[in-house]
CSV table of N, CA and C and ligand atoms in Angstrom, one decimal:
chain,number,residue,atom,x,y,z
Y,8,MET,N,-19.1,2.9,-13.8
Y,8,MET,CA,-18.6,2.4,-12.5
Y,8,MET,C,-19.4,2.9,-11.3
Y,9,ALA,N,-20.7,3.2,-11.6
Y,9,ALA,CA,-21.5,3.8,-10.6
Y,9,ALA,C,-21.8,2.7,-9.5
Y,10,ASP,N,-21.8,1.4,-9.9
Y,10,ASP,CA,-22.1,0.4,-8.9
Y,10,ASP,C,-20.9,-0.1,-8.1
Y,11,GLU,N,-19.8,0.5,-8.4
Y,11,GLU,CA,-18.6,0.1,-7.7
Y,11,GLU,C,-18.6,0.6,-6.3
Y,12,THR,N,-18.2,-0.2,-5.4
Y,12,THR,CA,-18.1,0.2,-4.0
Y,12,THR,C,-17.0,1.2,-3.8
Y,13,ALA,N,-17.1,2.0,-2.7
Y,13,ALA,CA,-16.0,2.9,-2.4
Y,13,ALA,C,-14.7,2.2,-2.0
Y,14,ALA,N,-14.9,1.1,-1.3
Y,14,ALA,CA,-13.7,0.3,-0.9
Y,14,ALA,C,-13.1,-0.3,-2.1
Y,15,GLY,N,-13.9,-0.8,-3.1
Y,15,GLY,CA,-13.4,-1.4,-4.3
Y,15,GLY,C,-12.6,-0.5,-5.1
Y,16,SER,N,-13.1,0.7,-5.3
Y,16,SER,CA,-12.4,1.7,-6.1
Y,16,SER,C,-11.1,2.2,-5.4
Y,17,ALA,N,-11.2,2.2,-4.0
Y,17,ALA,CA,-10.0,2.6,-3.3
Y,17,ALA,C,-8.9,1.5,-3.4
Y,18,LEU,N,-9.3,0.3,-3.4
Y,18,LEU,CA,-8.3,-0.8,-3.6
Y,18,LEU,C,-7.7,-0.8,-5.0
Y,19,ARG,N,-8.6,-0.5,-6.0
Y,19,ARG,CA,-8.1,-0.5,-7.4
Y,19,ARG,C,-7.1,0.7,-7.6
Y,20,ALA,N,-7.5,1.9,-7.1
Y,20,ALA,CA,-6.6,3.0,-7.2
Y,20,ALA,C,-5.3,2.8,-6.4
Y,21,GLY,N,-5.4,2.2,-5.2
Y,21,GLY,CA,-4.3,1.9,-4.4
Y,21,GLY,C,-3.3,0.9,-5.1
Y,22,ARG,N,-3.9,-0.1,-5.7
Y,22,ARG,CA,-3.0,-1.1,-6.3
Y,22,ARG,C,-2.2,-0.5,-7.5
Y,23,ARG,N,-2.9,0.4,-8.2
Y,23,ARG,CA,-2.2,1.0,-9.3
Y,23,ARG,C,-1.4,2.3,-9.0
Y,24,GLY,N,-1.5,2.7,-7.7
Y,24,GLY,CA,-0.8,3.9,-7.3
Y,24,GLY,C,-1.4,5.2,-8.0
Y,25,ARG,N,-2.7,5.3,-8.1
Y,25,ARG,CA,-3.3,6.4,-8.8
Y,25,ARG,C,-4.1,7.3,-7.9
Y,26,CYS,N,-4.5,8.4,-8.4
Y,26,CYS,CA,-5.3,9.4,-7.7
Y,26,CYS,C,-6.5,8.8,-7.1
Y,27,PRO,N,-6.9,9.1,-5.8
Y,27,PRO,CA,-8.1,8.5,-5.2
Y,27,PRO,C,-9.4,9.0,-5.8
Y,28,ARG,N,-9.3,10.2,-6.5
Y,28,ARG,CA,-10.6,10.7,-7.1
Y,28,ARG,C,-10.8,10.2,-8.5
Y,29,CYS,N,-9.9,10.4,-9.4
Y,29,CYS,CA,-10.1,10.1,-10.8
Y,29,CYS,C,-9.5,8.7,-11.2
Y,30,ALA,N,-8.6,8.2,-10.3
Y,30,ALA,CA,-7.9,6.9,-10.6
Y,30,ALA,C,-7.1,6.9,-11.9
Y,31,GLU,N,-6.8,8.1,-12.4
Y,31,GLU,CA,-6.0,8.1,-13.6
Y,31,GLU,C,-4.6,8.8,-13.3
Y,32,GLY,N,-4.6,9.9,-12.7
Y,32,GLY,CA,-3.3,10.6,-12.4
Y,32,GLY,C,-2.4,9.8,-11.4
Y,33,ARG,N,-1.1,9.9,-11.6
Y,33,ARG,CA,-0.2,9.2,-10.7
Y,33,ARG,C,-0.2,9.9,-9.3
Y,34,LEU,N,-0.2,9.1,-8.3
Y,34,LEU,CA,-0.2,9.6,-6.9
Y,34,LEU,C,1.2,10.0,-6.5
Y,35,PHE,N,2.2,9.2,-6.8
Y,35,PHE,CA,3.6,9.4,-6.3
Y,35,PHE,C,4.4,10.2,-7.3
Y,36,ARG,N,5.4,10.9,-6.7
Y,36,ARG,CA,6.2,11.8,-7.5
Y,36,ARG,C,7.1,11.1,-8.5
Y,37,GLY,N,7.6,9.9,-8.1
Y,37,GLY,CA,8.4,9.1,-9.0
Y,37,GLY,C,8.2,7.6,-8.8
Y,38,PRO,N,8.9,6.8,-9.6
Y,38,PRO,CA,8.7,5.4,-9.5
Y,38,PRO,C,9.2,4.7,-8.3
Y,39,LEU,N,10.2,5.3,-7.6
Y,39,LEU,CA,10.8,4.7,-6.5
Y,39,LEU,C,10.7,5.5,-5.2
Y,40,THR,N,9.8,6.4,-5.2
Y,40,THR,CA,9.6,7.2,-4.0
Y,40,THR,C,8.2,7.0,-3.4
Y,41,LEU,N,8.1,7.3,-2.1
Y,41,LEU,CA,6.8,7.3,-1.4
Y,41,LEU,C,6.3,8.7,-1.2
Y,42,ALA,N,7.0,9.7,-1.8
Y,42,ALA,CA,6.5,11.1,-1.7
Y,42,ALA,C,5.3,11.3,-2.6
Y,43,VAL,N,4.3,11.9,-2.1
Y,43,VAL,CA,3.0,12.1,-2.8
Y,43,VAL,C,3.1,13.4,-3.5
Y,44,ARG,N,2.5,13.5,-4.8
Y,44,ARG,CA,2.5,14.7,-5.5
Y,44,ARG,C,1.5,15.7,-4.8
Y,45,GLU,N,1.8,17.0,-5.0
Y,45,GLU,CA,1.0,18.0,-4.4
Y,45,GLU,C,-0.4,18.0,-5.0
Y,46,ARG,N,-0.5,17.9,-6.3
Y,46,ARG,CA,-1.8,17.9,-7.0
Y,46,ARG,C,-1.9,16.7,-8.0
Y,47,CYS,N,-3.1,16.2,-8.3
Y,47,CYS,CA,-3.2,15.2,-9.3
Y,47,CYS,C,-3.0,15.9,-10.7
Y,48,GLU,N,-2.2,15.3,-11.5
Y,48,GLU,CA,-1.9,15.9,-12.8
Y,48,GLU,C,-3.1,15.8,-13.8
Y,49,THR,N,-4.1,15.0,-13.5
Y,49,THR,CA,-5.2,14.8,-14.3
Y,49,THR,C,-6.4,15.6,-13.9
Y,50,CYS,N,-6.8,15.5,-12.6
Y,50,CYS,CA,-8.1,16.1,-12.1
Y,50,CYS,C,-7.8,17.3,-11.2
Y,51,GLY,N,-6.5,17.6,-10.8
Y,51,GLY,CA,-6.2,18.7,-10.0
Y,51,GLY,C,-6.5,18.6,-8.5
Y,52,LEU,N,-6.8,17.4,-8.1
Y,52,LEU,CA,-7.1,17.2,-6.7
Y,52,LEU,C,-5.9,17.5,-5.8
Y,53,SER,N,-6.1,18.3,-4.8
Y,53,SER,CA,-5.0,18.6,-3.9
Y,53,SER,C,-4.8,17.4,-2.9
Y,54,ASN,N,-3.6,17.0,-2.8
Y,54,ASN,CA,-3.3,15.9,-1.9
Y,54,ASN,C,-2.8,16.3,-0.6
Y,55,ALA,N,-3.2,17.5,-0.2
Y,55,ALA,CA,-2.8,18.1,1.1
Y,55,ALA,C,-3.4,17.3,2.2
Y,56,PHE,N,-4.6,16.6,2.0
Y,56,PHE,CA,-5.2,15.8,3.0
Y,56,PHE,C,-4.5,14.5,3.3
Y,57,ALA,N,-3.7,14.1,2.4
Y,57,ALA,CA,-3.1,12.8,2.4
Y,57,ALA,C,-2.0,12.7,3.5
Y,58,ASP,N,-2.3,12.0,4.6
Y,58,ASP,CA,-1.3,11.7,5.6
Y,58,ASP,C,-1.6,10.3,6.2
Y,59,SER,N,-0.9,9.4,5.6
Y,59,SER,CA,-1.1,8.0,6.0
Y,59,SER,C,-0.3,7.6,7.2
Y,60,GLY,N,0.7,8.5,7.6
Y,60,GLY,CA,1.5,8.2,8.8
Y,60,GLY,C,2.3,6.9,8.7
Y,61,ASP,N,2.3,6.1,9.7
Y,61,ASP,CA,3.0,4.8,9.8
Y,61,ASP,C,2.0,3.7,9.4
Y,62,GLY,N,0.8,4.0,9.0
Y,62,GLY,CA,-0.1,2.9,8.6
Y,62,GLY,C,0.3,1.9,7.6
Y,63,PRO,N,0.9,2.4,6.4
Y,63,PRO,CA,1.3,1.4,5.4
Y,63,PRO,C,2.4,0.5,5.9
Y,64,ALA,N,3.3,1.0,6.7
Y,64,ALA,CA,4.4,0.2,7.2
Y,64,ALA,C,3.9,-0.8,8.2
Y,65,VAL,N,2.9,-0.4,9.0
Y,65,VAL,CA,2.4,-1.4,10.0
Y,65,VAL,C,1.6,-2.5,9.3
Y,66,PHE,N,0.8,-2.2,8.3
Y,66,PHE,CA,0.1,-3.2,7.6
Y,66,PHE,C,1.1,-4.1,6.8
Y,67,VAL,N,2.1,-3.6,6.2
Y,67,VAL,CA,3.1,-4.4,5.5
Y,67,VAL,C,3.8,-5.3,6.5
Y,68,ILE,N,4.2,-4.8,7.6
Y,68,ILE,CA,4.9,-5.6,8.6
Y,68,ILE,C,4.0,-6.8,9.1
Y,69,MET,N,2.7,-6.5,9.3
Y,69,MET,CA,1.8,-7.5,9.8
Y,69,MET,C,1.5,-8.6,8.7
Y,70,ILE,N,1.3,-8.1,7.5
Y,70,ILE,CA,1.0,-9.1,6.4
Y,70,ILE,C,2.2,-9.9,6.1
Y,71,LEU,N,3.4,-9.3,6.0
Y,71,LEU,CA,4.6,-10.1,5.7
Y,71,LEU,C,5.0,-10.9,6.8
Y,72,GLY,N,4.8,-10.5,8.0
Y,72,GLY,CA,5.2,-11.3,9.2
Y,72,GLY,C,4.4,-12.6,9.2
Y,73,LEU,N,3.1,-12.5,8.9
Y,73,LEU,CA,2.3,-13.7,8.8
Y,73,LEU,C,2.7,-14.6,7.7
Y,74,LEU,N,2.8,-14.0,6.5
Y,74,LEU,CA,3.2,-14.8,5.3
Y,74,LEU,C,4.5,-15.5,5.4
Y,75,VAL,N,5.5,-14.6,5.7
Y,75,VAL,CA,6.9,-15.1,5.7
Y,75,VAL,C,7.2,-16.1,6.8
Y,76,LEU,N,6.6,-15.8,8.0
Y,76,LEU,CA,6.8,-16.7,9.1
Y,76,LEU,C,6.1,-18.0,8.9
Y,77,GLY,N,4.9,-17.9,8.3
Y,77,GLY,CA,4.2,-19.2,8.0
Y,77,GLY,C,4.9,-20.0,6.9
Y,78,ALA,N,5.4,-19.3,5.9
Y,78,ALA,CA,6.2,-20.1,4.9
Y,78,ALA,C,7.5,-20.6,5.5
Y,79,ALA,N,8.2,-19.9,6.3
Y,79,ALA,CA,9.4,-20.4,6.9
Y,79,ALA,C,9.2,-21.6,7.8
Y,80,LEU,N,8.1,-21.5,8.5
Y,80,LEU,CA,7.7,-22.7,9.4
Y,80,LEU,C,7.4,-23.9,8.5
Y,81,ILE,N,6.7,-23.7,7.4
Y,81,ILE,CA,6.3,-24.9,6.6
Y,81,ILE,C,7.6,-25.5,6.0
Y,82,VAL,N,8.5,-24.6,5.5
Y,82,VAL,CA,9.8,-25.1,4.9
Y,82,VAL,C,10.6,-25.8,5.9
Y,83,GLU,N,10.6,-25.2,7.1
Y,83,GLU,CA,11.4,-25.9,8.2
Y,83,GLU,C,10.9,-27.3,8.5
Y,84,PHE,N,9.6,-27.4,8.7
Y,84,PHE,CA,9.0,-28.7,9.1
Y,84,PHE,C,9.0,-29.7,7.9
Y,85,LYS,N,8.9,-29.2,6.7
Y,85,LYS,CA,8.9,-30.1,5.5
Y,85,LYS,C,10.3,-30.5,5.1
Y,86,LEU,N,11.2,-29.5,5.0
Y,86,LEU,CA,12.5,-29.8,4.4
Y,86,LEU,C,13.7,-29.7,5.4
Y,87,SER,N,13.5,-29.1,6.5
Y,87,SER,CA,14.6,-28.9,7.5
Y,87,SER,C,15.9,-28.5,6.9
Y,88,PRO,N,15.9,-27.3,6.2
Y,88,PRO,CA,17.1,-26.9,5.6
Y,88,PRO,C,18.0,-26.3,6.7
Y,89,PRO,N,19.3,-26.1,6.4
Y,89,PRO,CA,20.2,-25.4,7.4
Y,89,PRO,C,19.8,-24.0,7.6
Y,90,LEU,N,20.3,-23.4,8.7
Y,90,LEU,CA,19.9,-22.0,9.1
Y,90,LEU,C,20.3,-21.0,8.0
Y,91,TRP,N,21.5,-21.2,7.4
Y,91,TRP,CA,22.0,-20.3,6.4
Y,91,TRP,C,21.0,-20.3,5.2
Y,92,ALA,N,20.4,-21.4,4.9
Y,92,ALA,CA,19.4,-21.5,3.8
Y,92,ALA,C,18.2,-20.7,4.1
Y,93,HIS,N,17.7,-20.7,5.3
Y,93,HIS,CA,16.6,-19.9,5.7
Y,93,HIS,C,17.0,-18.4,5.5
Y,94,LEU,N,18.2,-18.1,6.0
Y,94,LEU,CA,18.6,-16.7,5.9
Y,94,LEU,C,18.7,-16.2,4.5
Y,95,MET,N,19.3,-17.0,3.6
Y,95,MET,CA,19.5,-16.7,2.2
Y,95,MET,C,18.1,-16.6,1.5
Y,96,LEU,N,17.1,-17.3,1.9
Y,96,LEU,CA,15.8,-17.3,1.3
Y,96,LEU,C,14.9,-16.2,1.8
Y,97,TRP,N,14.8,-16.2,3.1
Y,97,TRP,CA,13.7,-15.3,3.6
Y,97,TRP,C,14.1,-13.8,3.8
Y,98,ALA,N,15.4,-13.5,4.0
Y,98,ALA,CA,15.8,-12.1,4.2
Y,98,ALA,C,15.6,-11.4,2.9
Y,99,PRO,N,16.1,-11.8,1.7
Y,99,PRO,CA,15.9,-11.1,0.5
Y,99,PRO,C,14.4,-11.0,0.1
Y,100,LEU,N,13.7,-12.2,0.3
Y,100,LEU,CA,12.3,-12.2,-0.1
Y,100,LEU,C,11.5,-11.2,0.7
Y,101,THR,N,11.8,-11.1,2.0
Y,101,THR,CA,11.1,-10.2,2.8
Y,101,THR,C,11.3,-8.8,2.4
Y,102,GLY,N,12.6,-8.5,2.1
Y,102,GLY,CA,12.9,-7.1,1.6
Y,102,GLY,C,12.2,-6.8,0.3
Y,103,LEU,N,12.2,-7.7,-0.6
Y,103,LEU,CA,11.6,-7.4,-1.9
Y,103,LEU,C,10.1,-7.3,-1.8
Y,104,LEU,N,9.5,-8.1,-1.0
Y,104,LEU,CA,8.0,-8.0,-0.8
Y,104,LEU,C,7.6,-6.7,-0.1
Y,105,ALA,N,8.4,-6.4,0.9
Y,105,ALA,CA,8.2,-5.1,1.7
Y,105,ALA,C,8.3,-3.9,0.7
Y,106,PHE,N,9.3,-3.9,-0.1
Y,106,PHE,CA,9.5,-2.8,-1.1
Y,106,PHE,C,8.3,-2.8,-2.1
Y,107,GLY,N,7.9,-4.0,-2.5
Y,107,GLY,CA,6.8,-4.0,-3.5
Y,107,GLY,C,5.4,-3.7,-2.9
Y,108,LEU,N,5.2,-4.0,-1.6
Y,108,LEU,CA,3.9,-3.7,-1.0
Y,108,LEU,C,3.7,-2.4,-0.4
Y,109,LEU,N,4.8,-1.7,-0.1
Y,109,LEU,CA,4.6,-0.4,0.6
Y,109,LEU,C,3.9,0.7,-0.2
Y,110,ARG,N,4.2,0.8,-1.5
Y,110,ARG,CA,3.6,1.8,-2.3
Y,110,ARG,C,2.1,1.5,-2.5
Y,111,PRO,N,1.7,0.3,-2.9
Y,111,PRO,CA,0.3,0.1,-3.0
Y,111,PRO,C,-0.5,0.2,-1.7
Y,112,MET,N,0.1,-0.1,-0.6
Y,112,MET,CA,-0.5,0.0,0.7
Y,112,MET,C,-0.7,1.5,1.0
Y,113,LYS,N,0.3,2.3,0.8
Y,113,LYS,CA,0.2,3.7,1.1
Y,113,LYS,C,-0.9,4.3,0.2
Y,114,ALA,N,-0.9,4.0,-1.1
Y,114,ALA,CA,-1.9,4.5,-2.0
Y,114,ALA,C,-3.3,4.1,-1.6
Y,115,THR,N,-3.5,2.9,-1.2
Y,115,THR,CA,-4.8,2.4,-0.7
Y,115,THR,C,-5.2,3.1,0.5
Y,116,LEU,N,-4.4,3.3,1.5
Y,116,LEU,CA,-4.8,4.1,2.7
Y,116,LEU,C,-5.1,5.5,2.4
Y,117,ILE,N,-4.4,6.1,1.4
Y,117,ILE,CA,-4.7,7.5,1.0
Y,117,ILE,C,-6.1,7.5,0.3
Y,118,ALA,N,-6.3,6.5,-0.5
Y,118,ALA,CA,-7.6,6.5,-1.2
Y,118,ALA,C,-8.8,6.3,-0.2
Y,119,LEU,N,-8.6,5.4,0.8
Y,119,LEU,CA,-9.6,5.2,1.8
Y,119,LEU,C,-9.8,6.5,2.6
Y,120,GLN,N,-8.7,7.2,2.9
Y,120,GLN,CA,-8.7,8.5,3.6
Y,120,GLN,C,-9.5,9.5,2.8
Y,121,TYR,N,-9.3,9.5,1.5
Y,121,TYR,CA,-10.0,10.4,0.6
Y,121,TYR,C,-11.5,10.1,0.7
Y,122,ARG,N,-11.9,8.8,0.6
Y,122,ARG,CA,-13.3,8.4,0.7
Y,122,ARG,C,-13.9,8.8,2.0
Y,123,ALA,N,-13.2,8.7,3.1
Y,123,ALA,CA,-13.7,9.1,4.4
Y,123,ALA,C,-13.9,10.6,4.5
Y,124,GLU,N,-12.9,11.4,3.9
Y,124,GLU,CA,-13.1,12.9,3.9
Y,124,GLU,C,-14.3,13.3,3.0
Y,125,GLU,N,-14.5,12.5,1.9
Y,125,GLU,CA,-15.6,12.8,1.0
Y,125,GLU,C,-16.9,12.5,1.7
Y,126,ALA,N,-17.0,11.5,2.6
Y,126,ALA,CA,-18.2,11.1,3.2
Y,126,ALA,C,-18.6,12.0,4.4
Y,127,ARG,N,-17.6,12.7,4.9
Y,127,ARG,CA,-17.8,13.5,6.1
Y,127,ARG,C,-18.7,14.7,5.8
Y,128,PRO,N,-19.7,15.0,6.6
Y,128,PRO,CA,-20.6,16.2,6.4
Y,128,PRO,C,-19.8,17.5,6.3
Y,129,ALA,N,-20.2,18.4,5.4
Y,129,ALA,CA,-19.4,19.6,5.2
Y,129,ALA,C,-19.3,20.5,6.4
Y,130,ASP,N,-20.3,20.5,7.3
Y,130,ASP,CA,-20.2,21.4,8.5
Y,130,ASP,C,-19.5,20.8,9.7
Y,131,ASP,N,-19.0,19.5,9.5
Y,131,ASP,CA,-18.2,18.9,10.6
Y,131,ASP,C,-16.8,19.3,10.4
Y,132,GLU,N,-16.4,20.2,11.3
Y,132,GLU,CA,-15.0,20.8,11.2
Y,132,GLU,C,-14.0,20.1,12.1
Y,133,SER,N,-14.5,19.2,13.0
Y,133,SER,CA,-13.6,18.5,13.9
Y,133,SER,C,-13.0,17.3,13.3
A,27,LIG,ZN1,-7.0,12.8,-10.1
């Protein structure tokens, strides 16, 4: 995998929720939590650097806002369903998609953060 780009490996590690360095150890403490393990169980990488803040939620909101609003507008103009049908369709779908996207997005941002830390010169303390 020497020819793989840093962004490509970050996306792959993020999609699978794996360690940003070895891409094998699990990043999260459990299957339904967003809490990050203190160390990678495979390579021992300390995840103390990992602080994605509100970034994952912001990206998920933007992506889902675009997709769900676009889909809702298409359905409205093509089928003109009643308002309750929109509510019954889009509210659960948005919740499920947000739940499904949040962990991969957080893992991807942590992997990109790891790549940025890795690329920073060692004497740069700021
Ligand atoms: Zn690891």
